[in-house]
Coordinates of C-alpha atoms in Angstrom, one line a residue:
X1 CA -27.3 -16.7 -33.7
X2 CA -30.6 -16.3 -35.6
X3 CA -33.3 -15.2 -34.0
X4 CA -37.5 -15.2 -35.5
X5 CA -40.7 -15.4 -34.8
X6 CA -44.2 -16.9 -35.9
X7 CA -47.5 -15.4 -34.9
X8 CA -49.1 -18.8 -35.6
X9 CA -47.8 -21.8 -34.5
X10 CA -48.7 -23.9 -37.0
X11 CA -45.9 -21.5 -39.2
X12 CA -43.1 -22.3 -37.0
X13 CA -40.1 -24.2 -39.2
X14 CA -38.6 -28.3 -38.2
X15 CA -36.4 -27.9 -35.6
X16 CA -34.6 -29.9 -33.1
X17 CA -36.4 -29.5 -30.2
X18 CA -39.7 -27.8 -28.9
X19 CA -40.1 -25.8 -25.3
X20 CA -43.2 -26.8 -24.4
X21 CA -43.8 -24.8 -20.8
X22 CA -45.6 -26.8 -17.6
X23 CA -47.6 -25.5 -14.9
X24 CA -46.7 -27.6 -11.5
X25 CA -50.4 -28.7 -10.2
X26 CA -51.4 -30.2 -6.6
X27 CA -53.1 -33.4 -9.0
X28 CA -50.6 -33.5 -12.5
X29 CA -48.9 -31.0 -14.3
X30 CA -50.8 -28.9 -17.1
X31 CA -49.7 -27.7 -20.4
X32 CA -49.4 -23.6 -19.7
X33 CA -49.8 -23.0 -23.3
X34 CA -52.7 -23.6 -25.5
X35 CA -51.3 -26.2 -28.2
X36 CA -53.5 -29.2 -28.9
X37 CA -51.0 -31.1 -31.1
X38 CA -48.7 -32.0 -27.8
X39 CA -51.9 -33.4 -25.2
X40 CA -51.3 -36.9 -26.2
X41 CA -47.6 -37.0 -25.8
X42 CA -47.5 -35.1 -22.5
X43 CA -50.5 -37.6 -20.8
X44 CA -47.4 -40.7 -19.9
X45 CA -44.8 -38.6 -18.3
X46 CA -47.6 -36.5 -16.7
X47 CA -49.8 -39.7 -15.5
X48 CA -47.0 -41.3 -14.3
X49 CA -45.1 -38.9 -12.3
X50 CA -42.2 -38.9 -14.0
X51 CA -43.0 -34.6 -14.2
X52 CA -43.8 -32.8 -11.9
X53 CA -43.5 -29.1 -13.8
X54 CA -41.2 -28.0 -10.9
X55 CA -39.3 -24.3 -11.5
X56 CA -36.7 -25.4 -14.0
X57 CA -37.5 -29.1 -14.1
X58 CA -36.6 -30.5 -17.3
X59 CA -37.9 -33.6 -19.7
X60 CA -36.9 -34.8 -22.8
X61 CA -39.3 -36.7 -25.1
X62 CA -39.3 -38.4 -28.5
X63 CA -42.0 -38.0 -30.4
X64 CA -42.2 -40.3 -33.5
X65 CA -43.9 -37.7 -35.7
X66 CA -44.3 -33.8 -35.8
X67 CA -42.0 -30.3 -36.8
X68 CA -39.6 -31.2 -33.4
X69 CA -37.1 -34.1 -33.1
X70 CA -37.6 -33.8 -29.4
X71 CA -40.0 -31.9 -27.0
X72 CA -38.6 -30.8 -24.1
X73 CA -41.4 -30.0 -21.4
X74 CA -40.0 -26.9 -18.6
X75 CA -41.8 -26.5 -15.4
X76 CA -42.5 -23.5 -14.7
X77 CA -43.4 -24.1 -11.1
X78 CA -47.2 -23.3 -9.2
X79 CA -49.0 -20.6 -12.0
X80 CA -50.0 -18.2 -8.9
X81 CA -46.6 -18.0 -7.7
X82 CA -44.9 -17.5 -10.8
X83 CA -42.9 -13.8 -11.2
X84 CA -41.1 -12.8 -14.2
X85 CA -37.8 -13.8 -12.8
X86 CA -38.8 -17.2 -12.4
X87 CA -39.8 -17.4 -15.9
X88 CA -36.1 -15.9 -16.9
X89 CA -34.2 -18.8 -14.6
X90 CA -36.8 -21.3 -15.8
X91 CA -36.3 -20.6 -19.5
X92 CA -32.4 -20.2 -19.1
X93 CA -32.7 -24.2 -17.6
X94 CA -34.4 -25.1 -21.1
X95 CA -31.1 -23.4 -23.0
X96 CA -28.8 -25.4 -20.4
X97 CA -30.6 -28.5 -21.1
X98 CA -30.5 -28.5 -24.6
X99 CA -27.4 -26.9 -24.7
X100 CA -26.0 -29.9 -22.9
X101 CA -27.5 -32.1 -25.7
X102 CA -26.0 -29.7 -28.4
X103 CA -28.9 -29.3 -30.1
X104 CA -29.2 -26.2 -32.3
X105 CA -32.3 -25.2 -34.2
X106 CA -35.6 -24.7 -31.3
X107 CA -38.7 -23.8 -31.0
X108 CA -39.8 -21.6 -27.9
X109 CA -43.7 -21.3 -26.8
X110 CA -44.7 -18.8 -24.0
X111 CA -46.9 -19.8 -21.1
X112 CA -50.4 -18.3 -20.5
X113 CA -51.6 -16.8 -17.9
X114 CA -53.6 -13.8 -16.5
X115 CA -51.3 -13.2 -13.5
X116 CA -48.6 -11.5 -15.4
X117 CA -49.5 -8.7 -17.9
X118 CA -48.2 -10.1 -21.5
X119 CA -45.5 -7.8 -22.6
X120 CA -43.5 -8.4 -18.9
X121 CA -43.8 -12.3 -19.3
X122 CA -42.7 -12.5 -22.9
X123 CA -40.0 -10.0 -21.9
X124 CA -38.7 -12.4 -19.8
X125 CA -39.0 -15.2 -21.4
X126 CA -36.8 -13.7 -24.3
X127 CA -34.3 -12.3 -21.6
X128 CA -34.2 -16.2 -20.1
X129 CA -33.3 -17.8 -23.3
X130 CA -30.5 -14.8 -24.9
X131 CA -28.8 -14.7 -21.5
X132 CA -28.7 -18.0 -20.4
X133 CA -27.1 -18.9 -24.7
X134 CA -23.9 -16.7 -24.2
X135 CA -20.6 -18.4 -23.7
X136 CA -17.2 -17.0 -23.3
X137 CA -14.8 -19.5 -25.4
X138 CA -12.7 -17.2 -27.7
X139 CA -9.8 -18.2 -25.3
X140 CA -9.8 -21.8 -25.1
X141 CA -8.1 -23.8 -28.1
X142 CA -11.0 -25.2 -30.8
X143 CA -11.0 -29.1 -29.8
X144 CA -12.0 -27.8 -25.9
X145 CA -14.5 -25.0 -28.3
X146 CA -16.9 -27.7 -29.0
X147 CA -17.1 -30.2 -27.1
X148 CA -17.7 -28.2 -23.8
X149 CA -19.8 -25.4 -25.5
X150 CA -22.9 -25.7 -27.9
X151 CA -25.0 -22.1 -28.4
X152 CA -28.5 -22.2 -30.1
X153 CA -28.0 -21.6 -33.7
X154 CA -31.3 -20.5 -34.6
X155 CA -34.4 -19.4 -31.8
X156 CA -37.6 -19.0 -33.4
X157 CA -40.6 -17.6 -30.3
X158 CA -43.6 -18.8 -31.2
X159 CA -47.2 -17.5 -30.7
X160 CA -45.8 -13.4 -30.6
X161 CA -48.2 -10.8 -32.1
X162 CA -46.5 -7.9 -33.7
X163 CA -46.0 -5.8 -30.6
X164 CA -44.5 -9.2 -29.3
X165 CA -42.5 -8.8 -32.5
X166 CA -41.5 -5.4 -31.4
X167 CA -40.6 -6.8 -28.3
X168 CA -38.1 -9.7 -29.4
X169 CA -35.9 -6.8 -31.5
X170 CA -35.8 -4.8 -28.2
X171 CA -34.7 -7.4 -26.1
X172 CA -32.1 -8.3 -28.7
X173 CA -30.5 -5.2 -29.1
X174 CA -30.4 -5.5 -25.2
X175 CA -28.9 -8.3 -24.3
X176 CA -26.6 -7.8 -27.1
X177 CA -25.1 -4.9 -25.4
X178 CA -25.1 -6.9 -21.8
X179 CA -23.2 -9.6 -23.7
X180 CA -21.2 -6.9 -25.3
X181 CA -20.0 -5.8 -21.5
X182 CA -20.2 -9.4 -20.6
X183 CA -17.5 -10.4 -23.6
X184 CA -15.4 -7.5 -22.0
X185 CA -15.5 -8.0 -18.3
X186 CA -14.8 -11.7 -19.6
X187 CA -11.7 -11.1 -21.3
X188 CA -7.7 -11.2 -20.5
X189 CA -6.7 -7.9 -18.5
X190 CA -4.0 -7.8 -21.4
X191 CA -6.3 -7.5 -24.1
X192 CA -8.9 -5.0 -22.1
X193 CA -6.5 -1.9 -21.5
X194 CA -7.4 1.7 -22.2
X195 CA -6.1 1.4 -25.8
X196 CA -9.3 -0.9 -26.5
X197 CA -11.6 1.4 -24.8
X198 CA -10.3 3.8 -27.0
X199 CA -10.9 2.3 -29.8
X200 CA -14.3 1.2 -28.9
X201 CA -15.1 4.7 -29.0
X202 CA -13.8 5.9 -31.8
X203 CA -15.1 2.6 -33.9
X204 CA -19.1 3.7 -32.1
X205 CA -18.6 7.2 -33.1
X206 CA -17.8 6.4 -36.6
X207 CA -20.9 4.1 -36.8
X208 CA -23.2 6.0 -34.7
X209 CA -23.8 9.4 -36.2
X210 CA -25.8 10.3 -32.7
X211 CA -22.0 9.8 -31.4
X212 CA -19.4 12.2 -30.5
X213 CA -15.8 10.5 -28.6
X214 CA -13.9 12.8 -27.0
X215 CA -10.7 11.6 -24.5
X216 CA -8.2 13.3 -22.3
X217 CA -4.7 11.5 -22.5
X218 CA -1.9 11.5 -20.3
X219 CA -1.4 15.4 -21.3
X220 CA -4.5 16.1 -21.1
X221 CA -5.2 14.7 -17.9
X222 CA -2.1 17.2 -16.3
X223 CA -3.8 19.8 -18.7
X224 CA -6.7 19.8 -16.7
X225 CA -4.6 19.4 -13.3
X226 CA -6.4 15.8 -12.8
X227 CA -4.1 14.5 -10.0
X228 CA -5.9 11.5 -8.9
X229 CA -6.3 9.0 -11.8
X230 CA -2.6 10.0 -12.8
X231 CA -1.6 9.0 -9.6
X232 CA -3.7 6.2 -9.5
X233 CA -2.1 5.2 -13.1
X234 CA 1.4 5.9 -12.8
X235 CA 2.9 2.2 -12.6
X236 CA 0.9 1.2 -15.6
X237 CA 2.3 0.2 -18.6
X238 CA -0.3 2.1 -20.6
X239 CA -1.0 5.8 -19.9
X240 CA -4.3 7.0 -18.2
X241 CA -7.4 8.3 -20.2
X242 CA -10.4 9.4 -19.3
X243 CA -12.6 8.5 -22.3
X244 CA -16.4 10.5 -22.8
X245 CA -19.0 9.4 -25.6
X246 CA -22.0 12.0 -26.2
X247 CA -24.9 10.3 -27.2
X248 CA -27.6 12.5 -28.4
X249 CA -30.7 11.5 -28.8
X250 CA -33.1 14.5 -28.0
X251 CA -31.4 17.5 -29.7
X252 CA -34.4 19.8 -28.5
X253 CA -33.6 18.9 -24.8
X254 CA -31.1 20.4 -22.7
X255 CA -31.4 17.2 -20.2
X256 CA -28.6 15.2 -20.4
X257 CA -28.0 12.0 -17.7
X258 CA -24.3 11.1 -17.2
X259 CA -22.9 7.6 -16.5
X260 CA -19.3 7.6 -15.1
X261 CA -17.4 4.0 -14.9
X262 CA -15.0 3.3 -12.9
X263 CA -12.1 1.2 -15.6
X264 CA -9.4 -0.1 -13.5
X265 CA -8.1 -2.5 -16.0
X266 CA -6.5 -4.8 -13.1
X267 CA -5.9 -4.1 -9.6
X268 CA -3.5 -5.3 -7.8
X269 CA -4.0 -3.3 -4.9
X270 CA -0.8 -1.0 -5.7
X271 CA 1.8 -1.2 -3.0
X272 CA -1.1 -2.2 -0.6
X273 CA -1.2 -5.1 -2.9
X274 CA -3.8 -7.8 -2.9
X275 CA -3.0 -10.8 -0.7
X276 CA -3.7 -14.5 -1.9
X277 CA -7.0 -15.4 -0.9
X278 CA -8.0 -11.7 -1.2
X279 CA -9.5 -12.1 -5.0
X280 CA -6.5 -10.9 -7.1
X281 CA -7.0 -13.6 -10.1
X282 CA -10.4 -12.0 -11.0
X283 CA -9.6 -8.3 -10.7
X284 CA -9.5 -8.6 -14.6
X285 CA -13.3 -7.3 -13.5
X286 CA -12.2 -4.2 -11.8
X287 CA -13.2 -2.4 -15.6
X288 CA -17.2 -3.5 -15.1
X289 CA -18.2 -0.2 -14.6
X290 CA -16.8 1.1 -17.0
X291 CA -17.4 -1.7 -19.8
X292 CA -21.4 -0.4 -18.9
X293 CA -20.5 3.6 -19.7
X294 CA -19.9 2.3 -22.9
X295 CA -22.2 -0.6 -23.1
X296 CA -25.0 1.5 -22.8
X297 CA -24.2 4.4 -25.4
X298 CA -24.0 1.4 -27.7
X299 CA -27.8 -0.1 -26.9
X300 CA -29.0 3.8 -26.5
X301 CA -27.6 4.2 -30.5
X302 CA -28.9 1.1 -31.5
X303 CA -32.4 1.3 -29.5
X304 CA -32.2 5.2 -30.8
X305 CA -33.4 6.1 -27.1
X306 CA -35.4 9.7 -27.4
X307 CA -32.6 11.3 -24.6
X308 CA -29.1 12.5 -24.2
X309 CA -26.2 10.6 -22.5
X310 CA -22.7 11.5 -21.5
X311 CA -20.6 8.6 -20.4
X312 CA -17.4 9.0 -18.8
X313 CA -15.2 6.5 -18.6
X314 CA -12.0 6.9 -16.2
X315 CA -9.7 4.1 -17.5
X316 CA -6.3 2.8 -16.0
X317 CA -4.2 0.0 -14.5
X318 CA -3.4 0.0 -10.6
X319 CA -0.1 -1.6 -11.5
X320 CA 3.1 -2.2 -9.2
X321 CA 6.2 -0.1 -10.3
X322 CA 9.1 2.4 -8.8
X323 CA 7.1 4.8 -10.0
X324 CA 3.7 3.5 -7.9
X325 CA 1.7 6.1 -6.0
X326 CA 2.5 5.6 -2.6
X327 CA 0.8 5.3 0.9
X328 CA 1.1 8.2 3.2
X329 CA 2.0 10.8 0.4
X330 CA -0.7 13.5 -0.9
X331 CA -2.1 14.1 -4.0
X332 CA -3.9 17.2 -5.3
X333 CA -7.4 16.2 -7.1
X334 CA -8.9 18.1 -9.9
X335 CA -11.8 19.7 -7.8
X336 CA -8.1 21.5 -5.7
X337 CA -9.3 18.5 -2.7
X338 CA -6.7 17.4 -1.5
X339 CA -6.3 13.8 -1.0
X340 CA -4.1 11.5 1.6
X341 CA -3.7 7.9 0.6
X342 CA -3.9 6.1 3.3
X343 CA -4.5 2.5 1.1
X344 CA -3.6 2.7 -2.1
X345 CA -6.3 -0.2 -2.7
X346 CA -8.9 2.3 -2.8
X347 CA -8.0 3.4 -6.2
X348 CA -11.4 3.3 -7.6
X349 CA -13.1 6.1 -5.7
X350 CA -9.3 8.6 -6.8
X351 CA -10.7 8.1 -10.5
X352 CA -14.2 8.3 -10.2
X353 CA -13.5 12.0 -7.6
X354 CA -11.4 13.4 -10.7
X355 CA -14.0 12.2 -13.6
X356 CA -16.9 13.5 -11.7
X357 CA -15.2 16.8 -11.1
X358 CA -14.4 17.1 -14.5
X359 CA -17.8 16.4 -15.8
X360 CA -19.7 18.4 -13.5
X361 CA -17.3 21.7 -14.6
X362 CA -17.4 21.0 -18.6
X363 CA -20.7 19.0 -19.4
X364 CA -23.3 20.8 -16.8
X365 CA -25.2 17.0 -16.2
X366 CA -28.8 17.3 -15.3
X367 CA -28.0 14.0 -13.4
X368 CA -25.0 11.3 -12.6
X369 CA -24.9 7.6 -12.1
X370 CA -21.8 6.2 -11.0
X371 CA -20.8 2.6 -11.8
X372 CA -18.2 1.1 -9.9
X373 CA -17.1 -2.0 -8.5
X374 CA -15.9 -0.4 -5.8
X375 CA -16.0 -2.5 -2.1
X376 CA -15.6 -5.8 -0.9
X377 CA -17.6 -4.4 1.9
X378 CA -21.2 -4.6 -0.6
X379 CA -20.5 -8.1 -1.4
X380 CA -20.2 -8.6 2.8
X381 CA -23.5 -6.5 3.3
X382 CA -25.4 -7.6 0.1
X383 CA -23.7 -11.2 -1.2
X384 CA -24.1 -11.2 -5.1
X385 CA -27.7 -10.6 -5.2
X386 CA -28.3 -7.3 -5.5
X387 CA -26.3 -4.0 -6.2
X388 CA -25.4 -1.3 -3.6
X389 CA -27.4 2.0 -4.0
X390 CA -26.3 5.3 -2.7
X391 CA -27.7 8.9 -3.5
X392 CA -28.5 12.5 -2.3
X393 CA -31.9 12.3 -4.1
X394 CA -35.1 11.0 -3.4
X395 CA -36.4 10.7 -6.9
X396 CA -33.8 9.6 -8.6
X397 CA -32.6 6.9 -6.3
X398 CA -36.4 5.6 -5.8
X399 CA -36.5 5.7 -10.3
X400 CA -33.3 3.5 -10.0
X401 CA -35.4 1.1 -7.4
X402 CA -38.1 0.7 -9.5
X403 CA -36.2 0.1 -12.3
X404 CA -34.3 -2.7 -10.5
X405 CA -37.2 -4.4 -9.7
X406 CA -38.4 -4.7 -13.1
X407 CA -35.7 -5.9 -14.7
X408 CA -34.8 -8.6 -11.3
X409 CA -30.9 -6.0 -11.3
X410 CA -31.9 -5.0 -8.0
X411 CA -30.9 -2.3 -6.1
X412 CA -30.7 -1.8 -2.2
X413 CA -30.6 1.9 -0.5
X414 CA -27.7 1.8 1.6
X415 CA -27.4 5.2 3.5
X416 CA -24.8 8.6 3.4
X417 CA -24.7 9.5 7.2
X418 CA -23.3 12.4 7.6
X419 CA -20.8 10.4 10.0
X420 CA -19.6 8.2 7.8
X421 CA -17.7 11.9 6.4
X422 CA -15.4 11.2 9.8
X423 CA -14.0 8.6 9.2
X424 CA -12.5 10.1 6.1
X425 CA -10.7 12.9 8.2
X426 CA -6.7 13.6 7.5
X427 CA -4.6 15.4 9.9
X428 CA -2.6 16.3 6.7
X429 CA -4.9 16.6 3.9
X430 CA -8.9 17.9 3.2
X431 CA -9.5 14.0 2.9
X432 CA -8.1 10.3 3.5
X433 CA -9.2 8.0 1.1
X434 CA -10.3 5.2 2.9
X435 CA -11.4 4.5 6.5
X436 CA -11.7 2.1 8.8
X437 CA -13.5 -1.5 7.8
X438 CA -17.0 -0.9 9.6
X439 CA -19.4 0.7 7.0
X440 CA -16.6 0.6 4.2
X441 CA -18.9 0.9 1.2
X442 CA -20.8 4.0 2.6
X443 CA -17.4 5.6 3.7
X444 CA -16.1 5.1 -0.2
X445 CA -19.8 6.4 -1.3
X446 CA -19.6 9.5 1.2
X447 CA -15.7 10.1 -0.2
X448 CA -17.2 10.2 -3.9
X449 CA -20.0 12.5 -3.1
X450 CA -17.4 14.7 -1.6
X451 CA -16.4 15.8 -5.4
X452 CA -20.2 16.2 -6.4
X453 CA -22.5 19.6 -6.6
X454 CA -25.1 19.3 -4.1
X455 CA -27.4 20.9 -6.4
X456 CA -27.2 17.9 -9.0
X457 CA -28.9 14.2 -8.3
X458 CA -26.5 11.7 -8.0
X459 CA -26.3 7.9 -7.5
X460 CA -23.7 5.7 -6.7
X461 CA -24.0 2.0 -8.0
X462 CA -21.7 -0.4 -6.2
X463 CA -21.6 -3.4 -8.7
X464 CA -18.7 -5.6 -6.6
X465 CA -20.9 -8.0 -5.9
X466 CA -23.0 -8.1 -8.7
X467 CA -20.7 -7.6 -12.2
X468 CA -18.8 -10.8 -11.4
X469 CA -20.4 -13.9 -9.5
X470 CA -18.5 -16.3 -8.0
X471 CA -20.5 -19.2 -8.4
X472 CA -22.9 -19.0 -11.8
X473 CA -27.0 -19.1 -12.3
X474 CA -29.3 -20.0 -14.4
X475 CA -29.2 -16.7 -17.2
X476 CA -25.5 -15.9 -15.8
X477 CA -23.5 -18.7 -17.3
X478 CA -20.1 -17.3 -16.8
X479 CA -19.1 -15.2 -14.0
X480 CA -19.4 -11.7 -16.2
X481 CA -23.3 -11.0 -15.9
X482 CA -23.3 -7.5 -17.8
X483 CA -25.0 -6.2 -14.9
X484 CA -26.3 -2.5 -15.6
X485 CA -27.4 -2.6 -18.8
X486 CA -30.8 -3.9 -18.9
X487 CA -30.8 -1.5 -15.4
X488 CA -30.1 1.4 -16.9
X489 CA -31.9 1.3 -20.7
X490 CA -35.0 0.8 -18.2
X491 CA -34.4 3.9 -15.8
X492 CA -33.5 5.3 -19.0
X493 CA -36.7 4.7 -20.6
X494 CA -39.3 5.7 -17.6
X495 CA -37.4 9.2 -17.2
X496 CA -40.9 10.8 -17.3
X497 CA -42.1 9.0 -14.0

């Protein structure tokens, strides 16, 4: 895909088609952009009714002379009700349209307006148009390859200054790393084991020179007396790892933010296995967290962020064997916990207690943020709209908040009552590690924090819901959305306040 842009738009190249963006009016619809050359063309559909300018409304039209084949006029809905996010889903309805038409080469103009401060509406118009052009195809044969999928070749933006410029190349690097974790989250649980991971690493340490890998196989793991992801792991076909990436980015700064990612590969729920009905043919997805511990040392290297990152990734397979770790027994974590398993479907939390532990004892964080697909219970609580939030600090988790609301990867507190700590109680072990179904995903949250310092922030993020939708939107074309990224590079970004 090749992406530009023109300051003028009297510079912009022939294309295929034009986005010319609508306001919806109480009389007609109105151009939102300043371009003269289109007022003619847009008077019969407007006049008529035939347009509206509706959020997402789409109309092709032919004109018989200009740079465009076609102009396609978006609605962009009423201008005093229009947020960022509705610019995103309304621009991500353009790329569907034309997209449908398999049209490659088009032009994109931005709306005006004084509602919206410039930088945040051309921000998400870029998002809009990269997320909503991704496709995940690599596994169909090449006759199925085109005719049901037809990405944008070449994207020019129009009317962008050179901060706008500036702009574009951010959001780029961006969404290449959410499309990155999408194309991962995406793929065959075969081909996304801990040998990939792995590799990933190695292959970003070599280009990034702000990159040091560093991982803890099977050996390592019982080195360190890391009972809980070797438990966890002991069907698989592939041995454990726990798998960490340094990114330095402030040598001068002893700050360091860790992001820990829960990489269960598949799970099948162990010998609590998965029941039909229960979600077993996606758990491909149960590696989401992790795919964004790696994801973002990627878009830090390439943004060359001004901080330091430690991402941890805890990577195995919750397979079924003789050797399976079984329900009832105990098993001794790396923090000396010990741990009853009373559902061995509640793998996720073992991996993250042992990385944590680790991580806190050999990398001193200054701060953690968990990534997890952890619960069904946040999908229950939440749906797939926003993404579970616990923490045991004010600032941090209120940073995460704002940060969630300006990139529309929302976050909602959920709370750590001290209560929820009893329903984790073992009359054989320090811990059980799951309780009952009421308040599931704060009982898994309150389990986790049981393995970190109280003197160092710490969020949870429970992505179940949000990593890997069940039924697609408009900039989330296939069910992987890459949540976390654009999250974290702006949390990442407004560190100072």
């Amino acid at each position: 895909m090749q992406i530009s842009s023109v300051f003028h738009p009297k510079e912009r190249k022939p294309a295929d088609v034009v986005v010319l963006p609508v306001w919806q009016n109480k009389k007609k619809p109105m151009v939102a952009c300043a371009v003269k050359e289109f007022e003619s063309l847009v008077k019969i559909p407007f006049d008529s009714g035939d347009f509206d300018g509706k959020e997402g409304e789409c109309l092709l039209l032919y004109p018989s002379q200009g740079k465009e084949k076609r102009i396609l006029l978006l609605g962009l809905g009423i201008e005093k009700e229009c947020l960022p996010d509705s610019l995103r889903r309304s621009y991500a309805s353009s790329v569907k349209a034309m997209r449908a038409k398999k049209m490659k080469h088009v032009n994109v103009f931005f709306p005006e307006t004084d509602l919206i401060e410039w930088n945040i509406l051309c921000q998400a118009v870029i998002e809009g148009v990269l997320l909503a052009n991704y496709s995940f195809d690599r596994l169909k044969g090449e006759s199925n390859k085109e005719e049901n999928h037809s990405e944008l070749d070449k994207i020019c933006f129009c009317n962008l200054n050179k901060a706008g410029q500036v702009l574009l190349k951010k959001t780029e690097t961006v969404i290449h790393s959410v499309n990155f974790v999408r194309d991962l989250v995406n793929g065959n649980a075969d081909d996304v084991h801990v040998d990939l991971f792995k590799k990933i690493a190695k292959e970003f340490e070599k280009k990034y020179g702000q990159v040091k890998t560093t991982f803890l196989d099977k050996k390592g793991l019982e080195k360190e007396k890391m009972g809980l992801i070797l438990a966890v792991g002991r069907a698989a076909i592939r041995e454990p790892a726990l798998i960490i990436l340094e990114y330095t980015g402030n040598a001068h700064s002893k700050e360091k933010t860790a992001i820990i990612g829960k990489g269960i590969t598949f799970d099948t729920g162990g010998l609590n296995i998965k029941v039909a009905g229960t979600g077993l043919e996606t758990m491909k997805c149960d590696m989401a967290g992790a795919a964004v511990a790696i994801g973002i040392i990627q878009a830090a290297a390439e943004l060359k962020l001004k901080t330091n990152l430690i991402s941890v990734l805890a990577v195995t397979e919750n397979a079924i064997g003789p050797a399976s770790y079984k329900p009832g027994d105990v098993y001794r974590s790396h923090s000396g916990k010990t741990i009853e398993i009373s559902n061995t479907d509640a793998e996720g939390r073992l991996v993250l207690a042992d990385a944590i532990s680790y991580l806190q004892e050999n990398y001193k964080p200054s701060q953690m943020i968990d990534v997890a697909t952890l619960t069904g219970g946040i999908i229950i609580a939440l749906g797939e709209e926003a993404t579970g939030l616990f923490s045991n600090n004010e600032t941090l988790a209120k940073r995460l908040e704002k940060a969630g609301e300006r990139t529309h990867e929302r976050l909602w507190r959920m709370p750590l009552y001290p209560e929820y700590k009893e329903y984790l109680k073992s009359p054989i072990a320090d811990l059980k590690n799951s309780g009952p179904r009421k308040a599931s995903s704060a009982s898994a949250a309150m389990f986790i924090q049981q393995f970190v310092k109280k003197t160092i922030p710490w969020a949870h993020l429970d992505i179940a819901g949000t990593a890997f939708l069940s039924e697609l939107k408009p900039y989330h074309p296939t069910a992987a959305t890459g949540v976390g990224i654009r999250l974290l590079i702006d949390f990442l970004e407004h560190l100072d306040g």
